[in-house]
Short mmCIF file of C-alpha atoms and ligand atoms in Angstrom, two decimals:
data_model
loop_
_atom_site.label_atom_id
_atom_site.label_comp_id
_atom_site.label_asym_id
_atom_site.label_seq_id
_atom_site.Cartn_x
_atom_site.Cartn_y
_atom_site.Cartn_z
CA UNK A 1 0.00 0.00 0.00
CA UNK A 2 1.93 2.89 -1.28
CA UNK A 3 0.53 5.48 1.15
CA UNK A 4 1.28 3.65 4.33
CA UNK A 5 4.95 2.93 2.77
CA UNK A 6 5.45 6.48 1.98
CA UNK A 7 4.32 7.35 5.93
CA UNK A 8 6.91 4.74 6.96
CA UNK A 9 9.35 6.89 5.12
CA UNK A 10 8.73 9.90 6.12
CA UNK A 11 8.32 9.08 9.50
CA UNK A 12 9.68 6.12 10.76
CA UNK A 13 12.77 5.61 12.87
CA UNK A 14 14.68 2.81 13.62
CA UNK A 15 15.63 1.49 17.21
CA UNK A 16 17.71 -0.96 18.29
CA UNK A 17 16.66 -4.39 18.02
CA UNK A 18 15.32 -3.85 14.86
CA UNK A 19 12.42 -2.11 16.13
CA UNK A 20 10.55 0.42 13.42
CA UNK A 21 8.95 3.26 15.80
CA UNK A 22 6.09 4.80 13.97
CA UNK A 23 4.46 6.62 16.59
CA UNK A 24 3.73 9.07 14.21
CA UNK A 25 1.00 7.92 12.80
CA UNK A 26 0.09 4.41 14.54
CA UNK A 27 1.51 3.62 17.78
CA UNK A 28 1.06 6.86 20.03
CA UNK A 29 -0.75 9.63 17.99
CA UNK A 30 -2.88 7.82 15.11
CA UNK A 31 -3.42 9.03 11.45
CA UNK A 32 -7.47 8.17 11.14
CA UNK A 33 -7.63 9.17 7.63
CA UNK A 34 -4.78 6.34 6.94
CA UNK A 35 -6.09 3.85 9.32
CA UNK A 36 -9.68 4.21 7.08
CA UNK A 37 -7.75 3.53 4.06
CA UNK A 38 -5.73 0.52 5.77
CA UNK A 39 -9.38 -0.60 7.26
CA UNK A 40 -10.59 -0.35 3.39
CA UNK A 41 -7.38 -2.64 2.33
CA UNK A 42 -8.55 -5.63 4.80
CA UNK A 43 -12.08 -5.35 3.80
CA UNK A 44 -11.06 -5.73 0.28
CA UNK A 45 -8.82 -8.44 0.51
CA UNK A 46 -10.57 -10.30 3.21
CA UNK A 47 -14.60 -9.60 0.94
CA UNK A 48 -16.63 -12.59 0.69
CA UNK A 49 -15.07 -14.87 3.58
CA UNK A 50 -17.93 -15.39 5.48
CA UNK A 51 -16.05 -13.15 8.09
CA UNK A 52 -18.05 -12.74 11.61
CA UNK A 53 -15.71 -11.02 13.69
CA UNK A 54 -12.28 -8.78 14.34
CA UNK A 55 -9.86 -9.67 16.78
CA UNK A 56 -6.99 -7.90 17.58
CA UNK A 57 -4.23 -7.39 20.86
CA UNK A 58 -4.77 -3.98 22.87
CA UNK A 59 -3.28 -1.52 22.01
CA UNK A 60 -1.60 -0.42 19.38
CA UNK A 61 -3.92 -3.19 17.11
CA UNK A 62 -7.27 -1.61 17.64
CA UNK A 63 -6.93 1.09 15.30
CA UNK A 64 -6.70 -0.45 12.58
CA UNK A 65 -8.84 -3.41 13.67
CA UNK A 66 -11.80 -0.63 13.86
CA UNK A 67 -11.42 0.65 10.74
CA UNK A 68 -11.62 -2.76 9.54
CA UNK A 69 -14.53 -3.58 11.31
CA UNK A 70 -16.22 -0.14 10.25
CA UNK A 71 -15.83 -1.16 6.02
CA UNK A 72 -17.03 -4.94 6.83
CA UNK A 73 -19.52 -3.58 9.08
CA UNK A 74 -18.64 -6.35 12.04
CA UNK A 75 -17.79 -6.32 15.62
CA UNK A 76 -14.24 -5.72 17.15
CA UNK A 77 -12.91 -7.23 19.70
CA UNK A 78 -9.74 -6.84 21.21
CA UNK A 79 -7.79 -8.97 23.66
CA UNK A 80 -6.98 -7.86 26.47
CA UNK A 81 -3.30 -7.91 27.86
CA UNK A 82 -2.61 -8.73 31.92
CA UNK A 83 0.80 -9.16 33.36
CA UNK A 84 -0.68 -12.28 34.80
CA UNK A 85 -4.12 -13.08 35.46
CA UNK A 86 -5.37 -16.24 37.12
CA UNK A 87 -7.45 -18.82 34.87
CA UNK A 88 -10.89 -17.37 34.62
CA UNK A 89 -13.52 -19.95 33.40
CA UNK A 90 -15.38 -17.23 31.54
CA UNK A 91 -12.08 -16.15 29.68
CA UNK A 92 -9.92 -17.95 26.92
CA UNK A 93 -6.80 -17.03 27.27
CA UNK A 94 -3.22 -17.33 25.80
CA UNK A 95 0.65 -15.96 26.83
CA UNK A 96 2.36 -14.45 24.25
CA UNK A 97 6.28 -13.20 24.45
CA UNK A 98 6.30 -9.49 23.44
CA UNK A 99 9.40 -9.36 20.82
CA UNK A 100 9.32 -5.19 21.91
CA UNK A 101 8.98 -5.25 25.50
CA UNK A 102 10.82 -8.91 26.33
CA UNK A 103 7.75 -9.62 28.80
CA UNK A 104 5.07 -12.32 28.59
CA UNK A 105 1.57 -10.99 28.62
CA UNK A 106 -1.87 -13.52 29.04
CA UNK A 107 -4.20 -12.28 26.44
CA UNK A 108 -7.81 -12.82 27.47
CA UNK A 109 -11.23 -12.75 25.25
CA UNK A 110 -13.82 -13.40 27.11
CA UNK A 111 -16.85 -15.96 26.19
CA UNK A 112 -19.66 -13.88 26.37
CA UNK A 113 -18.33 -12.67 22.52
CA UNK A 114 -17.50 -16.16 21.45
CA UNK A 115 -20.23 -17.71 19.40
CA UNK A 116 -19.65 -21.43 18.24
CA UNK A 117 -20.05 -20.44 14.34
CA UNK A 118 -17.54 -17.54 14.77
CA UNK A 119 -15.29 -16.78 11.55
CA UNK A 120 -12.32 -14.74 12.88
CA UNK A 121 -10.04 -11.72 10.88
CA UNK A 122 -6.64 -11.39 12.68
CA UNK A 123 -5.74 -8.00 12.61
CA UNK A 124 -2.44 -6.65 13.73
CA UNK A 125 -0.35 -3.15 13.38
CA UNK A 126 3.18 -5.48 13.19
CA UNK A 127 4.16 -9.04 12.55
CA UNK A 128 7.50 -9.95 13.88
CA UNK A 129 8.31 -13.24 15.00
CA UNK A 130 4.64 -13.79 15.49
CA UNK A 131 3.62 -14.22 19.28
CA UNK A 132 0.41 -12.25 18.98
CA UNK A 133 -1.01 -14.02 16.26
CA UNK A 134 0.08 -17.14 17.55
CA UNK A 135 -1.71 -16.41 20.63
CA UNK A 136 -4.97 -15.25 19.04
CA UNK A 137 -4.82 -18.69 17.03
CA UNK A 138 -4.45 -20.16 20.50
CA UNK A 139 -7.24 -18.75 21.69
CA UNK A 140 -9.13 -19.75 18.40
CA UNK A 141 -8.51 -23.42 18.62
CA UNK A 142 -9.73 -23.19 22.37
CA UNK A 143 -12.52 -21.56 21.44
CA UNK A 144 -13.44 -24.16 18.27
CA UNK A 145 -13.86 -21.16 15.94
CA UNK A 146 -12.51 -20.48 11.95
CA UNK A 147 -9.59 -18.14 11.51
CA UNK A 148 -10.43 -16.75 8.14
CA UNK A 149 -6.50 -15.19 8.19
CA UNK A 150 -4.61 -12.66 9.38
CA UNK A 151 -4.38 -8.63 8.37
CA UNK A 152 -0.82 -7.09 9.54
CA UNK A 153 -0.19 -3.30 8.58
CA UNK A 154 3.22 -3.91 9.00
CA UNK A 155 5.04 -7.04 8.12
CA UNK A 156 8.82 -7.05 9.04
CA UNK A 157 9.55 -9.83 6.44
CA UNK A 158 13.31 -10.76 7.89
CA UNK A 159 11.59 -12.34 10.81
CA UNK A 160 10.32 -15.55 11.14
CA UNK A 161 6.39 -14.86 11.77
CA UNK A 162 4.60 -14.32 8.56
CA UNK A 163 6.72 -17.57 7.00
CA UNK A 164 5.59 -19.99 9.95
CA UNK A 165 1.74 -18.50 9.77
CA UNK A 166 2.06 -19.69 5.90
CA UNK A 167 3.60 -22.46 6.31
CA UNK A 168 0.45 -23.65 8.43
CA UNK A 169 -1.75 -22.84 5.65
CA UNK A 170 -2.93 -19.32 7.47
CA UNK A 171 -3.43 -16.50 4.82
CA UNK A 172 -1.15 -13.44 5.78
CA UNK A 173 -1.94 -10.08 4.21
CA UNK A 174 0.45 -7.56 4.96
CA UNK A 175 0.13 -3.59 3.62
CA UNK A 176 3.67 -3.01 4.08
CA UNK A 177 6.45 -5.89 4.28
CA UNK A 178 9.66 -4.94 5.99
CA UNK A 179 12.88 -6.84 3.99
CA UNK A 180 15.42 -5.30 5.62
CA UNK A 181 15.74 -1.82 8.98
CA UNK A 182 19.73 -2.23 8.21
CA UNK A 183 21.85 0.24 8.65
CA UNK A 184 19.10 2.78 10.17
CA UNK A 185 17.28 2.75 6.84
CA UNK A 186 13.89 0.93 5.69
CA UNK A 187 14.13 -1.26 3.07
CA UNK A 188 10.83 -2.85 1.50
CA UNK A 189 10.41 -5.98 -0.02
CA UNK A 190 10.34 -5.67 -3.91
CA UNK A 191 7.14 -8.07 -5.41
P1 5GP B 201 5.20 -10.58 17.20
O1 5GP B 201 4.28 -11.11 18.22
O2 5GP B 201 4.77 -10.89 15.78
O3 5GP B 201 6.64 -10.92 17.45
O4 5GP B 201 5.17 -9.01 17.33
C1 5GP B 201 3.97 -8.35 17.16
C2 5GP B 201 3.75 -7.31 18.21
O5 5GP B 201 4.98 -6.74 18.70
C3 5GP B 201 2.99 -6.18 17.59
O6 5GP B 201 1.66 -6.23 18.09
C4 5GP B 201 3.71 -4.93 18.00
O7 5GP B 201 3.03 -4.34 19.08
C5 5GP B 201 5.05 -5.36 18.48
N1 5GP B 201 6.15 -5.13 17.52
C6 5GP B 201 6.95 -6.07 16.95
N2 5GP B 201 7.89 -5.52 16.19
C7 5GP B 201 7.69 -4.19 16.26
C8 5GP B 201 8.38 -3.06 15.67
O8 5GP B 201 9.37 -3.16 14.93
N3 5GP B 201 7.88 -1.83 15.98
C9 5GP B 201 6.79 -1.66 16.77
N4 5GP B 201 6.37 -0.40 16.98
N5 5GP B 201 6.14 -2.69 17.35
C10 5GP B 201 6.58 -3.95 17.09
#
């Protein structure tokens, strides 16, 4: 998607850790009209699935994930992340290893918005080396519900995630993919 690539340009930074900050427009303060046109993407991509429901991890996934929700015209929800939190029978939940913060969170969705013939859209703002979406799939399988695929606004394409999500058959779409934050600068994959 040319428009969020030429945002990344413009303002994106790179950390240590080959960690892209883009605060600028979807981490801390969030570019709406973009995240409409990134909600507009999914719903494109992801039209006639037989799609029932969003899910994304708070926080920096539920822009985009309501955008999304807004063109398919379907509920969001967004799991919620605890330090720890002790099994809850109304709750699924999952850990996943955050690959930014080095902490394990449990991710929690509870029941009540679970319904048995459920069709689920992953949507993410990065894929790394995977951990949320794994965890979401976790929580998927426990819950006996269809994982249509996963939507990732960001894909950085020199880490392992998106590969092992295709290699077991889930369909990634990613708006940007990442080949390469070396040397400070951003290099995008070339299709
Ligand atoms: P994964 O679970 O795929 O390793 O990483 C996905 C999560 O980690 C995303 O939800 C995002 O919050 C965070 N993340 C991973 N890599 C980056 C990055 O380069 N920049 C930012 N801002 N967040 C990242």
């Amino acid at each position: 998607m040319k428009e969020l690539e030429e945002k990344i340009k413009k303002y994106g930074t790179v950390l240590p850790g080959n960690v892209l900050k883009v605060d600028a427009f979807l981490n801390h303060q969030v570019d709406p009209q973009l995240m409409l046109h990134v909600g507009q993407e999914f719903a494109k991509l992801f039209a006639n699935e037989g799609i029932t429901k969003i899910w994304t991890v708070e926080s920096s996934g539920i822009a985009p994930a309501v955008m999304t929700g807004l063109e398919m015209n379907l509920p969001v929800i967004f799991a919620r992340k605890h330090k720890s939190l002790t099994l809850n029978q109304n709750m699924y939940t999952a850990d996943v290893y955050s690959y930014t913060k080095k902490t394990t969170n449990r991710i929690s969705i509870s029941k009540k918005y679970v319904e048995p013939n459920d069709k689920i859209l992953m949507i993410d703002d990065f894929l790394a080396n995977g951990q949320a979406v794994e965890g979401l799939l976790e929580i998927a399988d426990q819950a006996g519900v269809q994982v249509a695929g996963a939507g990732i606004v960001i894909e950085k394409s020199f880490q392992p995630g998106a590969g092992e999500l295709k290699e077991r058959g889930i369909r990634v779409e990613s708006l940007a993919r990442i080949q390469s934050l070396r040397d400070n600068k951003v290099e995008f994959v070339k299709d």
